[in-house]
Coordinates of N, CA and C in Angstrom, one line a residue:
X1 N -141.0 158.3 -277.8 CA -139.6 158.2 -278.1 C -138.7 158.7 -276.9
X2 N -139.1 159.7 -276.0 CA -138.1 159.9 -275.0 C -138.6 159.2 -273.9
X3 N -139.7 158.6 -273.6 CA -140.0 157.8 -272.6 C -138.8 156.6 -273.1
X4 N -138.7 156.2 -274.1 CA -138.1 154.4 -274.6 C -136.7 155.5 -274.5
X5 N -136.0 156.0 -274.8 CA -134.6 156.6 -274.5 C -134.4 156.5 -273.3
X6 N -135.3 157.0 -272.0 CA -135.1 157.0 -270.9 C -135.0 155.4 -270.4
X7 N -135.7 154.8 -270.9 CA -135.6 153.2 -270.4 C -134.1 152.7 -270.9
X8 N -133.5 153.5 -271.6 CA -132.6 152.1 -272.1 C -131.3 152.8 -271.5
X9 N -131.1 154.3 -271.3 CA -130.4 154.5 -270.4 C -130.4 153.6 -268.8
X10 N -131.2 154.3 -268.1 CA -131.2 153.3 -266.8 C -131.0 151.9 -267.4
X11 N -131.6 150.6 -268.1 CA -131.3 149.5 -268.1 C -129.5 149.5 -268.5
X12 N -129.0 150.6 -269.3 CA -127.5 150.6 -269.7 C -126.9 151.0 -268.2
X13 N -127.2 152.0 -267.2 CA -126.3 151.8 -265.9 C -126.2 150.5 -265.7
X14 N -127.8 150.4 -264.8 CA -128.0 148.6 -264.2 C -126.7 148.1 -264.8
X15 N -126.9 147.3 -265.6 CA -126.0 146.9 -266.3 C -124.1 147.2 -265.8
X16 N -123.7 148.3 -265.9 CA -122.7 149.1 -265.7 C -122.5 148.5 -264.3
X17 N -123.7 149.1 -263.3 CA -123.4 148.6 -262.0 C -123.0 147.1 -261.6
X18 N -123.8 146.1 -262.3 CA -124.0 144.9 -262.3 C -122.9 144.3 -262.4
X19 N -121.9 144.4 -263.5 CA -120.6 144.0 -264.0 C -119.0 144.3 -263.2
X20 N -118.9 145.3 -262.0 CA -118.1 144.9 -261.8 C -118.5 144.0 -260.4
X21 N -119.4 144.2 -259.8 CA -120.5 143.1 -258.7 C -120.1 141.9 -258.9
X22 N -119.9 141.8 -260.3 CA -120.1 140.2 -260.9 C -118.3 139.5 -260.8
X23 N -117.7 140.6 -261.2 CA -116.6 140.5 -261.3 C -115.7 140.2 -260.0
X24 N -116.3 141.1 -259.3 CA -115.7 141.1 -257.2 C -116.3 139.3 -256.9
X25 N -117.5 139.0 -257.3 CA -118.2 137.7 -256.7 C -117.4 136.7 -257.4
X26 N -116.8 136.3 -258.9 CA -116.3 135.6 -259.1 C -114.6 135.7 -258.9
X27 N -114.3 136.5 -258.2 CA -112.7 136.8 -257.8 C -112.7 135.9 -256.3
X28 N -113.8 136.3 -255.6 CA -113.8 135.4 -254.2 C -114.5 134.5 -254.2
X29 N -115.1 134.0 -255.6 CA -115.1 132.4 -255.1 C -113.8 131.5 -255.8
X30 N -113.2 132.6 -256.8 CA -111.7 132.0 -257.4 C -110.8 131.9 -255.7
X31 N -110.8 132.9 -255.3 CA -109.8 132.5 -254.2 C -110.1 131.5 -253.3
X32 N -111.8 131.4 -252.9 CA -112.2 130.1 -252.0 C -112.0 129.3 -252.3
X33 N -111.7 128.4 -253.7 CA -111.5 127.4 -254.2 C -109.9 127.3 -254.3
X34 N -109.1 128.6 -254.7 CA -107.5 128.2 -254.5 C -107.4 128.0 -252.8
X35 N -108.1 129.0 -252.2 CA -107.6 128.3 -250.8 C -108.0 127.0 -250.1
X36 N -109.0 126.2 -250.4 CA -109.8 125.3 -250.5 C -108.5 124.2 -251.0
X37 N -108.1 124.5 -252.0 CA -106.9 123.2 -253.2 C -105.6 123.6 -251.8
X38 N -105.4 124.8 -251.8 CA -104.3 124.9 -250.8 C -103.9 124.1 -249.7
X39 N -104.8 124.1 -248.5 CA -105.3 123.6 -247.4 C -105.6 122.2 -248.2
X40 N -106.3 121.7 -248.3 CA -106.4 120.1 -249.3 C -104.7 119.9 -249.0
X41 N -104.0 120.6 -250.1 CA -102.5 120.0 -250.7 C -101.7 119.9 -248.9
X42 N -101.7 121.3 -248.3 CA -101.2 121.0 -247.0 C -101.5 119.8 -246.2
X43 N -102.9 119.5 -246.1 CA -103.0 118.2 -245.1 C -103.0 116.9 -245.7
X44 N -102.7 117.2 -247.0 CA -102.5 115.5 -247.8 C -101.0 115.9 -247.3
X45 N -99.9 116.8 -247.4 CA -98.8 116.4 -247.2 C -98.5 116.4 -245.8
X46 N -99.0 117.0 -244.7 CA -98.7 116.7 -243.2 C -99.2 115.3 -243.1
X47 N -100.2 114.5 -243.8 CA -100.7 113.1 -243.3 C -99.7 112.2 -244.3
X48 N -98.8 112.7 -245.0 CA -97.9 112.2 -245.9 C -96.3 111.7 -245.7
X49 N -96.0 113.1 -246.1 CA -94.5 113.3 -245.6 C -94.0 113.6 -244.2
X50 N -95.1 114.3 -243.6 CA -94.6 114.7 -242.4 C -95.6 114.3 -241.0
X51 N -96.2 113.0 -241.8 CA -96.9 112.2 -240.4 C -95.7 111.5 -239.3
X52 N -95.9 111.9 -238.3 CA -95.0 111.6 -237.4 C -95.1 109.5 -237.3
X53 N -94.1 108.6 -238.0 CA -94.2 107.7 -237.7 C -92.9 106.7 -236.5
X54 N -93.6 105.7 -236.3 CA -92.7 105.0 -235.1 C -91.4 104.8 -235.4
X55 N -90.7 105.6 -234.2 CA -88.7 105.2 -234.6 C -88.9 103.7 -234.4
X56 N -87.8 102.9 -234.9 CA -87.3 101.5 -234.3 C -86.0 101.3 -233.4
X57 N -85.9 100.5 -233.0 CA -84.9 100.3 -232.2 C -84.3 99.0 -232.0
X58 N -83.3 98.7 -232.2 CA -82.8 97.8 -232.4 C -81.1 97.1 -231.6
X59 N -81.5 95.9 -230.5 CA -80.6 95.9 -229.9 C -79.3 94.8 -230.7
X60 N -78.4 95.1 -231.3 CA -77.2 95.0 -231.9 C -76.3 94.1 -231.3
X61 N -76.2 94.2 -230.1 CA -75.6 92.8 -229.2 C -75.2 93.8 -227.9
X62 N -75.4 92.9 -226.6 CA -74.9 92.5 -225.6 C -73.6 91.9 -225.0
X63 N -72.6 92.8 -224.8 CA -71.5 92.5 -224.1 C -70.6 92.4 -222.8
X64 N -69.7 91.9 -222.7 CA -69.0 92.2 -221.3 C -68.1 92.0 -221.1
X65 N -67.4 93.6 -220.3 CA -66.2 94.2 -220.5 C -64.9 93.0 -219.5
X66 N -63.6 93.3 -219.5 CA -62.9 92.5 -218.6 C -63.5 90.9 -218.7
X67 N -63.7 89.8 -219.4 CA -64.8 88.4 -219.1 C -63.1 88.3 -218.3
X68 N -62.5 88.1 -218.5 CA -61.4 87.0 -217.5 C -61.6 87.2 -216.6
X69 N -61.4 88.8 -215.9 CA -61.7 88.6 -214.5 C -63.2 87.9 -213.7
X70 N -63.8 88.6 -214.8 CA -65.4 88.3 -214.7 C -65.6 86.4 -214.1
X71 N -64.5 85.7 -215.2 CA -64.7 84.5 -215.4 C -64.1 83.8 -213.9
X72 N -63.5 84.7 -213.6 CA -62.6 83.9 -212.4 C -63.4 84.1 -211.1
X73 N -64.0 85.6 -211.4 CA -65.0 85.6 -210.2 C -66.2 84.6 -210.0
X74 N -67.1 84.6 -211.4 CA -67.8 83.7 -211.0 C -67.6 82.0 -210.7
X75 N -66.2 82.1 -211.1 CA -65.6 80.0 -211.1 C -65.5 80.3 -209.6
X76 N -65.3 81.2 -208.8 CA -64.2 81.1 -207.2 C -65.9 81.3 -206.4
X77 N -66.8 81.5 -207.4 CA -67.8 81.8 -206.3 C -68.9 80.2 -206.6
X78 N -68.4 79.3 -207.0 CA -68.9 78.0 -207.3 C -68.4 77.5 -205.7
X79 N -67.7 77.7 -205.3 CA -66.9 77.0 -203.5 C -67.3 78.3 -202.5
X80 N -67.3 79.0 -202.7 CA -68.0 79.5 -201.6 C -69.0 79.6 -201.0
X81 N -69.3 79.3 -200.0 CA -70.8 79.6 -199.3 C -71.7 80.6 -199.1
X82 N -72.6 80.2 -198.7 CA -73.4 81.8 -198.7 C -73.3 82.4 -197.5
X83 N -72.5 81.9 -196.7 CA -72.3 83.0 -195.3 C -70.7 83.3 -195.4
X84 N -70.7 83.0 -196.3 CA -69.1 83.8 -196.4 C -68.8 84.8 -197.3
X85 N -68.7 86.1 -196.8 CA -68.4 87.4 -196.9 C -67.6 87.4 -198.3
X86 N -68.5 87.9 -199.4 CA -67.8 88.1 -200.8 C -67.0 89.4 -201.2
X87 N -66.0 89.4 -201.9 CA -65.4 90.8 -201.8 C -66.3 91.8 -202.9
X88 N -66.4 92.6 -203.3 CA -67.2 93.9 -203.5 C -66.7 93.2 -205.5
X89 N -67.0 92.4 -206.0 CA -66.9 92.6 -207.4 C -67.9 93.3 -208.2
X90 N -67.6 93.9 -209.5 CA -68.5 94.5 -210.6 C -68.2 93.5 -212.1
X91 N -69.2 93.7 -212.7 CA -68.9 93.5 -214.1 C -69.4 94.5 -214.8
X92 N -68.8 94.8 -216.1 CA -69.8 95.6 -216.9 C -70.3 95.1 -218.1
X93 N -71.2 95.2 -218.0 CA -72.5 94.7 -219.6 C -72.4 96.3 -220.3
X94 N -72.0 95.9 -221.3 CA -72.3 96.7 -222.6 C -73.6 96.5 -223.5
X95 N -74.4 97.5 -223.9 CA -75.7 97.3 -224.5 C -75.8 98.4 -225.8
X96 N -75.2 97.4 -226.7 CA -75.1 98.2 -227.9 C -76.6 98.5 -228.9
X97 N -77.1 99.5 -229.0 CA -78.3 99.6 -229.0 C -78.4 100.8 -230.7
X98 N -79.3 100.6 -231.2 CA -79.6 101.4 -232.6 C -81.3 102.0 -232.4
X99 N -80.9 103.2 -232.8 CA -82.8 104.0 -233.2 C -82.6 104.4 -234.6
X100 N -83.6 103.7 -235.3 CA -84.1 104.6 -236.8 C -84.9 105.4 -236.4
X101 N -84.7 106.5 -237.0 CA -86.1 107.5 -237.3 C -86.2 107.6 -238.6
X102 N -87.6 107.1 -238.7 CA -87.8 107.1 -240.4 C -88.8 108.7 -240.4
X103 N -88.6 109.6 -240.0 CA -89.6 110.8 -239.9 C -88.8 112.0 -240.7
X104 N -90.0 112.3 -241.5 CA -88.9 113.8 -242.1 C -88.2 114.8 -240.9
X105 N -88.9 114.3 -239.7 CA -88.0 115.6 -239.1 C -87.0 114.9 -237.9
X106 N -86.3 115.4 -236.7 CA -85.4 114.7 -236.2 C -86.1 114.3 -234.7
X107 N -85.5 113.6 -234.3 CA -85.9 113.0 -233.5 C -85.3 113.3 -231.9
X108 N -85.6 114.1 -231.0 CA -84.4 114.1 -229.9 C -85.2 113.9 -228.5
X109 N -83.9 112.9 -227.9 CA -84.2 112.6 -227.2 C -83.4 112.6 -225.9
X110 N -83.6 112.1 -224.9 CA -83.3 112.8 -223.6 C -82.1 111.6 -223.1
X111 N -81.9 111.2 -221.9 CA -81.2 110.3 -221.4 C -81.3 109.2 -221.8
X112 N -81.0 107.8 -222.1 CA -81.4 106.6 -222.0 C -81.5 105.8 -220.7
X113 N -81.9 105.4 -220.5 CA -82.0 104.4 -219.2 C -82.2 103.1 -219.2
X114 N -80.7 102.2 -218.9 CA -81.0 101.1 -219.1 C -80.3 100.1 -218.0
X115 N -81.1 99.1 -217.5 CA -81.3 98.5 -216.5 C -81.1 97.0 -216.9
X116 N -80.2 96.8 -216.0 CA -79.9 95.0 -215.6 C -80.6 94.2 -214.8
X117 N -81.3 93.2 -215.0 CA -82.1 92.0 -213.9 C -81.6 91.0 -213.8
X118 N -81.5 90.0 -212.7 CA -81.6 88.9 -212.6 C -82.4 88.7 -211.4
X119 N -83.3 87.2 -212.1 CA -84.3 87.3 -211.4 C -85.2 87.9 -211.1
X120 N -85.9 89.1 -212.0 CA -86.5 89.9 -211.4 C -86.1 91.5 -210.8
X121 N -84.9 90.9 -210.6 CA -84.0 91.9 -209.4 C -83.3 92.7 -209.8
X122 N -83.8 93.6 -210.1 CA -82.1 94.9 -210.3 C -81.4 94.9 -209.6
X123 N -79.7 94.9 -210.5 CA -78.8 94.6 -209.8 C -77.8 95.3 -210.6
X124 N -78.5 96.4 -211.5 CA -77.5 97.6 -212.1 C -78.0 98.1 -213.2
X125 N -77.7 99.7 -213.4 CA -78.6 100.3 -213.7 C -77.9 102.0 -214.4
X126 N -77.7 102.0 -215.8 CA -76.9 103.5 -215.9 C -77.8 104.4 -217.1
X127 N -77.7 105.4 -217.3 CA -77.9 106.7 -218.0 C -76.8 106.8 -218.6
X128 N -77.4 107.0 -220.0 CA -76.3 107.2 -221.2 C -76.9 109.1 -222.1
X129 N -76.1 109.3 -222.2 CA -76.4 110.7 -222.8 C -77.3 111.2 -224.1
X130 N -77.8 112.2 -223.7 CA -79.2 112.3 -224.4 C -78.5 113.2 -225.7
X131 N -79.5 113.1 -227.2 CA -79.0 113.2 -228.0 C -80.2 113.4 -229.5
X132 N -79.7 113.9 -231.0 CA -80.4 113.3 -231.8 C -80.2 112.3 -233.0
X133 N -81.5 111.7 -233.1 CA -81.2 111.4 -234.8 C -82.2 111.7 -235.8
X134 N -81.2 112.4 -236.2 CA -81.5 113.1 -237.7 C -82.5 112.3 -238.6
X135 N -83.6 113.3 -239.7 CA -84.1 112.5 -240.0 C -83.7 111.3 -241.1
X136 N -84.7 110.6 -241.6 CA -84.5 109.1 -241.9 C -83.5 108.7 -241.8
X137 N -82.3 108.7 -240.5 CA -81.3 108.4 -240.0 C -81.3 107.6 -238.7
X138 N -80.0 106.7 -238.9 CA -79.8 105.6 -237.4 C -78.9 106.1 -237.0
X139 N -79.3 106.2 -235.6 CA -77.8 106.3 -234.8 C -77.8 105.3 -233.7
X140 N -76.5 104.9 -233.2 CA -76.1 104.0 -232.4 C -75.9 104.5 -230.9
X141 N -76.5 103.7 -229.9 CA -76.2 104.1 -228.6 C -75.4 102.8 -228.1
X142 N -74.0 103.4 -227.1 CA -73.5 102.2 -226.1 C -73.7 103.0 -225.1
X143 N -74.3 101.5 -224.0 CA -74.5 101.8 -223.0 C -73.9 100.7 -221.9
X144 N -73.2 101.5 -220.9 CA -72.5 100.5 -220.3 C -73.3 100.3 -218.5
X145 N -73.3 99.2 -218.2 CA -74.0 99.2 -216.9 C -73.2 98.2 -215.9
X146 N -72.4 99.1 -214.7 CA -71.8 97.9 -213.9 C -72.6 97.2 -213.0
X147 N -72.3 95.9 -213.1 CA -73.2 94.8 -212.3 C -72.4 94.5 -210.9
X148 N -73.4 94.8 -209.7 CA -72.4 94.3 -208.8 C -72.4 92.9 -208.4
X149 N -71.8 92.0 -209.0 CA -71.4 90.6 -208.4 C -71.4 90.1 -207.4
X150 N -70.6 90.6 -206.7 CA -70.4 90.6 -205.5 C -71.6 90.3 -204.3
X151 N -72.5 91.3 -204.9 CA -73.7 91.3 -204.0 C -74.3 89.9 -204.1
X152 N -74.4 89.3 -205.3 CA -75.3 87.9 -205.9 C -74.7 87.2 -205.1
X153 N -73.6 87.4 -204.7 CA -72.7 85.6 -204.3 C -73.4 85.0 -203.2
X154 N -74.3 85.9 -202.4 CA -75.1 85.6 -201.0 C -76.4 85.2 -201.5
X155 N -76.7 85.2 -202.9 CA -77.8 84.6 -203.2 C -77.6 83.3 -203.4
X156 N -78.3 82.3 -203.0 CA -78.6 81.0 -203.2 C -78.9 80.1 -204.1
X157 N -79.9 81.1 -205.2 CA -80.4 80.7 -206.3 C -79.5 81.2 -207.4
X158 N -78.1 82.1 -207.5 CA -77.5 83.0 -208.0 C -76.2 81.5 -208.0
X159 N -75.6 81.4 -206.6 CA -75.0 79.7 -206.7 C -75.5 78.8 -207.1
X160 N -76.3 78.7 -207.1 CA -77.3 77.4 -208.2 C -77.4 77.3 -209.4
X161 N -77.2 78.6 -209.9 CA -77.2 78.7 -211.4 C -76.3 78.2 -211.9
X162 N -74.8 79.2 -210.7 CA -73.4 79.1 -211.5 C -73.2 77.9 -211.4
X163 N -73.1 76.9 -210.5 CA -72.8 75.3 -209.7 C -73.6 74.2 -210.7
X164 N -74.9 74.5 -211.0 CA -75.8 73.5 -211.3 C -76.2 73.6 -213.1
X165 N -76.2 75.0 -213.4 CA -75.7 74.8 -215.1 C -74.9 75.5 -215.8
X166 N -73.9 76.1 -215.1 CA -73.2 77.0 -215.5 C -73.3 78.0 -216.4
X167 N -74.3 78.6 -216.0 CA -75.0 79.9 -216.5 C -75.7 81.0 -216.2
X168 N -76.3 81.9 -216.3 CA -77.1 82.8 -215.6 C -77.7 83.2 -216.8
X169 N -79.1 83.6 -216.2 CA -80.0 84.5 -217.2 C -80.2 85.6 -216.6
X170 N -80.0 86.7 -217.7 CA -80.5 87.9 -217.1 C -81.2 88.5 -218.3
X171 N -81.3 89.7 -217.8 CA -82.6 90.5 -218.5 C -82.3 91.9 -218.5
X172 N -82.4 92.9 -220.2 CA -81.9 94.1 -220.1 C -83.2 94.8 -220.3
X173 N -83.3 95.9 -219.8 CA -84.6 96.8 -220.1 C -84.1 98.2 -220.9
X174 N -83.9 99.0 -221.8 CA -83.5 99.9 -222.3 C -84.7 101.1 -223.0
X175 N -84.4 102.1 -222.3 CA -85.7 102.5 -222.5 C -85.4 104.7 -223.1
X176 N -85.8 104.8 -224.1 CA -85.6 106.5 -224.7 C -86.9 107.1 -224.8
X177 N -86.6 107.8 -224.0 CA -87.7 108.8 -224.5 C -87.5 110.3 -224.9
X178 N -88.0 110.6 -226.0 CA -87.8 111.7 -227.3 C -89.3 112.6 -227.5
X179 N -89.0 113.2 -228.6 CA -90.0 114.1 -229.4 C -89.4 114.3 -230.8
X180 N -90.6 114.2 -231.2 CA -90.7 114.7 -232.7 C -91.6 116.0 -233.1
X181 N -90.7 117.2 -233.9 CA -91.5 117.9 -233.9 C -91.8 118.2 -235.8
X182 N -92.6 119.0 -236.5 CA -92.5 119.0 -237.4 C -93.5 120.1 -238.3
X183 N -92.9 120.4 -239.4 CA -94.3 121.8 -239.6 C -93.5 122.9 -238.9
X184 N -92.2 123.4 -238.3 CA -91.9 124.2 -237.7 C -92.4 124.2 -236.1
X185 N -92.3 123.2 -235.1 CA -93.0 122.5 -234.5 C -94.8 122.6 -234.1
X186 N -95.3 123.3 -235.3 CA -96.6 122.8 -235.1 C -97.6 121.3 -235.1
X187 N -96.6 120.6 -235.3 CA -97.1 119.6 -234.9 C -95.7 118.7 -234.5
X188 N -96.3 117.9 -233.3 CA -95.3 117.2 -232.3 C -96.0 116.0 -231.6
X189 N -95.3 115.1 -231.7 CA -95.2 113.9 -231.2 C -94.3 113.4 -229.8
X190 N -94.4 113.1 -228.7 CA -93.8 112.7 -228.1 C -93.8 111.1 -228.3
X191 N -92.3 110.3 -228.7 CA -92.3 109.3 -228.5 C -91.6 108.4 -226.9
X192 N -91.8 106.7 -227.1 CA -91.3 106.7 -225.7 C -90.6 105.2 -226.5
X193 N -89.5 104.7 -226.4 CA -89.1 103.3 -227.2 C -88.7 102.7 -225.9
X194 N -88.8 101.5 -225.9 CA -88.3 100.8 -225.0 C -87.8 99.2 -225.4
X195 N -86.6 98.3 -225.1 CA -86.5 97.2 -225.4 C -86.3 96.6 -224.5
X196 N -86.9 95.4 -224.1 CA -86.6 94.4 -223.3 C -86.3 93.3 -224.1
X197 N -84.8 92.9 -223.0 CA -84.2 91.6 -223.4 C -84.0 90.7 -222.8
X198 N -83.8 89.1 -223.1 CA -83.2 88.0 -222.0 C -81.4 87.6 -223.1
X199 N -80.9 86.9 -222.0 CA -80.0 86.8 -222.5 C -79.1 85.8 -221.1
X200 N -78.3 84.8 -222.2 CA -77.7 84.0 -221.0 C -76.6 84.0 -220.8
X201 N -75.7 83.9 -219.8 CA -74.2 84.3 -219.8 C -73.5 82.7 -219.5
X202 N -72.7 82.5 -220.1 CA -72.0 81.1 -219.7 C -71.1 81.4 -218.8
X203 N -70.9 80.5 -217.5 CA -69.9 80.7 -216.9 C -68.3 80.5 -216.8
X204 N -68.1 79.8 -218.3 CA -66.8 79.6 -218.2 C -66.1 80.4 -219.3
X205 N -66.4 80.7 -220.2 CA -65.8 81.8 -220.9 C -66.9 83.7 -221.2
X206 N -67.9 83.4 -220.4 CA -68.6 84.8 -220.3 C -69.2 84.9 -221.7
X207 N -69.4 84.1 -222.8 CA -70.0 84.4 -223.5 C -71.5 84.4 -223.5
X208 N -72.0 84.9 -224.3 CA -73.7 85.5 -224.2 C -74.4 85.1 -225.3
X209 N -75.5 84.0 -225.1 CA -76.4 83.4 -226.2 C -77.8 83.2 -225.6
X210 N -78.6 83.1 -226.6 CA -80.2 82.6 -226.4 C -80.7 84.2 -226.2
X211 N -79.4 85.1 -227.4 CA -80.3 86.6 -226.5 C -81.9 87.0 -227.8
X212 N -82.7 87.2 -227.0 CA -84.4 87.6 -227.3 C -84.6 88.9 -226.9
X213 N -85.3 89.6 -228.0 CA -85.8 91.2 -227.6 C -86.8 91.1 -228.0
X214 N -87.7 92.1 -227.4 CA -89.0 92.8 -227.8 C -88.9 93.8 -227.6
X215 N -89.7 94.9 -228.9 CA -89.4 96.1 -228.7 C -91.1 96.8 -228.3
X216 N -91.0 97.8 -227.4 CA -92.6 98.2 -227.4 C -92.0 100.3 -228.0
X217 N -93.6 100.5 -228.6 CA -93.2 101.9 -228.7 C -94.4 102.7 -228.7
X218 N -94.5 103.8 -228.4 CA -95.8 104.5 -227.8 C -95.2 106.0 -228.4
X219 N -96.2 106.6 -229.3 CA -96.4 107.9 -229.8 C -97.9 108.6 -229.0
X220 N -97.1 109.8 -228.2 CA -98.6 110.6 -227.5 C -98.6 111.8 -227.9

């Protein structure tokens, strides 16, 4: 009888001991599994709401400031030759330009840079002020770029255009580059937009048709 009393004491500690063991083990695998659901919910929503996706950009139209004068310069440069000394004219192209950012967070970006061609050739070239847009928000950029005229009139192929179809084609390049940050910037995106356009200028009232963009965009 006191041997079997003594057994059932010790199996009643065991026991005693056992229970809160058991209790500590299932408390931390309760939390490995909420932290587990936690982490899960976090990176469904960073690959969700706050995946950094591509701004767009969108060029709105192509314009140009003063066309009268514009117009008279290039008619007076249909008779002139190419060895005769042009006076120093400009024009300005207006490049009315749009960025969506469809990203929960904002989007900012630095200077814009946007460049005039003909032919290949740069022939004017300006920086517009750096800035943001808020998220799932568009903002509009003008950018103005004076063209020197003047300089073309000694080109050959530049009188041929105006003389032979009374037009010119040129070509705008427009290019932002930004960051996106998000998560409190733990995670960040550098984006880079850029649009290239053609576009044709008529020479007798300066108006502008046949205009084409492509837009390219790079997140690093």
């Amino acid at each position: 009888m006191i041997r079997s009393t003594g057994g059932d004491a010790m199996g009643s500690n065991a026991d005693v001991v056992r229970t809160p063991f058991l209790r500590l083990r299932c408390v931390l695998i309760s939390c490995g599994i909420i932290s587990i659901l936690i982490a899960a919910a976090l990176l469904a929503v960073t690959l969700t709401v706050y995946r950094v996706r591509e701004p767009v950009m969108t060029m709105n139209a192509i314009s140009l400031n003063d066309p009268a004068a514009a117009g008279a310069a290039a008619a007076s440069s249909s008779s002139a030759s190419s060895t005769t000394p042009a006076p120093l004219l400009t024009l300005t192209v207006v490049a009315d330009v749009s960025v969506k950012n469809p990203n929960a967070a904002s989007l900012r970006y630095g200077a814009t840079e946007t460049s005039v061609y003909y032919r290949a050739r740069q022939v004017g070239e300006a920086l517009g002020p750096p800035g943001t847009a808020p998220a799932r928000r568009t903002v509009r950029l003008n950018v103005t770029v004076d063209v020197a005229v003047g300089a073309l009139l000694g080109d050959p192929a530049f009188l041929e255009d105006v003389v032979a179809a009374g037009a010119v084609a040129v070509a705008t390049a427009t290019r932002v580059r930004g960051r996106v940050a998000v998560l409190g910037g733990l995670v960040h995106r550098r984006v880079v937009l850029e649009m290239n356009c053609t576009a044709t200028v008529a020479v007798a009232d300066m108006s502008i048709s046949d205009q084409r963009c492509l837009q390219h965009v790079w997140l690093r």
